[in-house]
């Protein structure tokens, strides 16, 4: 018995999984693009969100392929937890990066302000007021009335109160740049 006959079930399962991954990635991209079009969001920002979702789908597919080919689930979880522990200890900043990326995706789908809006961020004694110039994957760039450039991390938009003082006249200039 050769390799192809011995592992026919795994080969077929892997082929079906790869086909499903391709179909799911295509479907998700179309749905996100349709949402972006109806929400008048520029394509660069849409492509960034699609990229993040595709990375998640790929990671899940790789884990599934490993399971199909006979690696025990407990071994995968032990390996993943060991890697996550090492990364967590070695790179403490990963939480901040992941929270900013997650906040950027949430801003893409549901936040009420866009580039060109004038906002006021209620940050204790240091109020930040200015026009939104850019919404990136990790931060929002705000230009104050005095011309000062303020870079504000995305995750803080969910921790601070925000007032929209003046809506922009064009809502189609909203885009991700990171």
Short mmCIF file of C-alpha atoms in Angstrom, two decimals:
data_model
loop_
_atom_site.label_atom_id
_atom_site.label_comp_id
_atom_site.label_asym_id
_atom_site.label_seq_id
_atom_site.Cartn_x
_atom_site.Cartn_y
_atom_site.Cartn_z
CA UNK A 1 0.00 0.00 0.00
CA UNK A 2 1.44 3.34 -0.95
CA UNK A 3 1.08 6.70 0.78
CA UNK A 4 -1.86 7.88 -1.34
CA UNK A 5 -3.93 4.77 -0.67
CA UNK A 6 -3.08 4.66 3.02
CA UNK A 7 -4.17 8.26 3.68
CA UNK A 8 -7.03 8.58 1.18
CA UNK A 9 -9.54 9.68 3.84
CA UNK A 10 -7.22 12.43 5.11
CA UNK A 11 -6.43 13.59 1.57
CA UNK A 12 -10.12 13.87 0.66
CA UNK A 13 -10.91 15.65 3.95
CA UNK A 14 -8.04 18.09 3.39
CA UNK A 15 -9.21 18.79 -0.17
CA UNK A 16 -12.76 19.43 0.99
CA UNK A 17 -11.50 21.71 3.78
CA UNK A 18 -9.34 23.72 1.37
CA UNK A 19 -12.33 24.14 -0.96
CA UNK A 20 -14.49 25.26 1.98
CA UNK A 21 -11.82 27.74 3.10
CA UNK A 22 -11.68 29.21 -0.40
CA UNK A 23 -15.49 29.49 -0.56
CA UNK A 24 -15.79 30.99 2.94
CA UNK A 25 -13.04 33.54 2.29
CA UNK A 26 -14.72 34.55 -0.98
CA UNK A 27 -18.15 34.79 0.65
CA UNK A 28 -16.85 36.81 3.61
CA UNK A 29 -14.99 39.20 1.29
CA UNK A 30 -18.17 39.77 -0.74
CA UNK A 31 -20.28 40.34 2.38
CA UNK A 32 -17.79 42.80 3.90
CA UNK A 33 -17.48 44.65 0.57
CA UNK A 34 -21.29 44.84 0.29
CA UNK A 35 -21.51 46.21 3.83
CA UNK A 36 -18.75 48.73 3.09
CA UNK A 37 -20.46 49.85 -0.10
CA UNK A 38 -23.79 50.45 1.66
CA UNK A 39 -21.97 52.24 4.49
CA UNK A 40 -19.88 54.28 2.00
CA UNK A 41 -16.53 53.09 3.39
CA UNK A 42 -13.43 53.36 1.17
CA UNK A 43 -11.85 50.16 -0.13
CA UNK A 44 -8.48 50.44 1.68
CA UNK A 45 -10.23 50.17 5.00
CA UNK A 46 -12.41 47.34 3.73
CA UNK A 47 -9.35 45.41 2.51
CA UNK A 48 -7.76 45.65 5.95
CA UNK A 49 -10.79 44.13 7.67
CA UNK A 50 -10.97 41.37 5.04
CA UNK A 51 -7.27 40.66 5.64
CA UNK A 52 -7.84 40.23 9.41
CA UNK A 53 -10.80 37.91 8.84
CA UNK A 54 -8.81 35.86 6.30
CA UNK A 55 -5.98 35.43 8.80
CA UNK A 56 -8.46 34.09 11.37
CA UNK A 57 -10.00 31.69 8.81
CA UNK A 58 -6.52 30.47 7.79
CA UNK A 59 -5.47 29.81 11.39
CA UNK A 60 -8.67 27.83 12.02
CA UNK A 61 -8.13 25.86 8.79
CA UNK A 62 -4.54 25.00 9.77
CA UNK A 63 -5.70 23.73 13.15
CA UNK A 64 -8.39 21.66 11.42
CA UNK A 65 -5.86 20.18 8.95
CA UNK A 66 -3.61 19.22 11.86
CA UNK A 67 -6.58 17.46 13.49
CA UNK A 68 -7.52 15.71 10.21
CA UNK A 69 -4.01 14.26 9.91
CA UNK A 70 -4.20 12.69 13.37
CA UNK A 71 -2.61 15.06 15.84
CA UNK A 72 -4.51 14.86 19.12
CA UNK A 73 -6.50 17.94 20.13
CA UNK A 74 -4.91 18.01 23.60
CA UNK A 75 -1.44 18.12 22.01
CA UNK A 76 -2.46 21.08 19.85
CA UNK A 77 -3.85 22.97 22.83
CA UNK A 78 -0.73 22.26 24.91
CA UNK A 79 1.47 23.52 22.08
CA UNK A 80 -0.67 26.63 21.46
CA UNK A 81 -0.82 27.46 25.17
CA UNK A 82 2.95 27.02 25.50
CA UNK A 83 3.58 29.29 22.52
CA UNK A 84 1.08 31.85 23.81
CA UNK A 85 2.77 31.81 27.23
CA UNK A 86 6.19 32.41 25.74
CA UNK A 87 4.88 35.18 23.49
CA UNK A 88 2.92 36.70 26.38
CA UNK A 89 5.97 36.79 28.63
CA UNK A 90 8.36 37.88 25.89
CA UNK A 91 6.10 40.48 24.32
CA UNK A 92 3.88 42.06 26.95
CA UNK A 93 2.69 44.67 24.44
CA UNK A 94 0.77 42.09 22.40
CA UNK A 95 -2.40 42.75 24.41
CA UNK A 96 -2.31 46.40 23.44
CA UNK A 97 -1.74 45.59 19.78
CA UNK A 98 -4.54 43.02 19.67
CA UNK A 99 -6.95 45.29 21.53
CA UNK A 100 -6.23 48.14 19.10
CA UNK A 101 -6.74 45.87 16.07
CA UNK A 102 -10.00 44.55 17.55
CA UNK A 103 -11.15 48.08 18.33
CA UNK A 104 -10.25 49.11 14.76
CA UNK A 105 -12.49 46.36 13.36
CA UNK A 106 -15.33 47.42 15.67
CA UNK A 107 -14.83 51.04 14.58
CA UNK A 108 -15.11 49.83 10.97
CA UNK A 109 -18.49 48.18 11.48
CA UNK A 110 -20.30 50.29 14.05
CA UNK A 111 -18.80 53.53 15.27
CA UNK A 112 -20.71 56.78 14.64
CA UNK A 113 -17.88 59.09 13.56
CA UNK A 114 -15.99 59.39 10.29
CA UNK A 115 -13.00 61.25 8.88
CA UNK A 116 -13.80 64.97 8.87
CA UNK A 117 -16.02 64.90 11.98
CA UNK A 118 -15.09 67.23 14.83
CA UNK A 119 -15.11 65.32 18.13
CA UNK A 120 -14.44 65.96 21.79
CA UNK A 121 -12.82 63.17 23.81
CA UNK A 122 -13.60 63.42 27.53
CA UNK A 123 -10.26 62.25 28.96
CA UNK A 124 -10.27 63.41 32.61
CA UNK A 125 -8.54 66.78 32.82
CA UNK A 126 -7.12 66.69 29.28
CA UNK A 127 -9.98 67.19 26.84
CA UNK A 128 -9.07 66.43 23.23
CA UNK A 129 -11.08 68.36 20.66
CA UNK A 130 -10.36 68.31 16.96
CA UNK A 131 -11.14 67.04 13.50
CA UNK A 132 -10.57 63.38 12.66
CA UNK A 133 -7.97 63.22 9.89
CA UNK A 134 -7.44 59.46 9.72
CA UNK A 135 -8.78 56.24 11.21
CA UNK A 136 -6.10 53.55 11.15
CA UNK A 137 -5.89 49.94 12.27
CA UNK A 138 -4.18 50.95 15.52
CA UNK A 139 -5.02 54.60 16.11
CA UNK A 140 -7.08 57.64 15.13
CA UNK A 141 -5.33 60.86 14.08
CA UNK A 142 -6.98 64.07 15.28
CA UNK A 143 -5.97 67.64 14.36
CA UNK A 144 -6.77 70.13 17.15
CA UNK A 145 -7.90 73.73 16.53
CA UNK A 146 -4.38 74.84 17.41
CA UNK A 147 -2.98 72.60 14.66
CA UNK A 148 -1.61 70.01 17.07
CA UNK A 149 -1.64 66.42 15.78
CA UNK A 150 -3.04 64.02 18.39
CA UNK A 151 -2.70 60.26 17.89
CA UNK A 152 -5.27 58.38 19.95
CA UNK A 153 -5.22 54.53 20.27
CA UNK A 154 -8.38 52.83 18.99
CA UNK A 155 -9.03 50.89 22.20
CA UNK A 156 -9.34 54.13 24.19
CA UNK A 157 -12.38 55.14 22.13
CA UNK A 158 -14.28 52.45 24.03
CA UNK A 159 -13.05 53.65 27.42
CA UNK A 160 -13.62 57.40 27.09
CA UNK A 161 -16.71 59.45 26.44
CA UNK A 162 -16.83 61.00 22.98
CA UNK A 163 -19.01 63.85 21.74
CA UNK A 164 -19.46 64.47 18.03
CA UNK A 165 -19.53 68.25 17.72
CA UNK A 166 -19.79 68.58 13.94
CA UNK A 167 -20.49 65.86 11.37
CA UNK A 168 -18.46 65.97 8.16
CA UNK A 169 -20.25 66.87 4.95
CA UNK A 170 -18.79 63.85 3.10
CA UNK A 171 -19.05 60.48 4.77
CA UNK A 172 -17.15 58.66 2.01
CA UNK A 173 -13.65 59.68 3.14
CA UNK A 174 -13.43 57.11 5.94
CA UNK A 175 -10.45 54.78 5.48
CA UNK A 176 -7.92 52.55 7.24
CA UNK A 177 -4.26 53.29 6.59
CA UNK A 178 -2.19 51.00 8.82
#
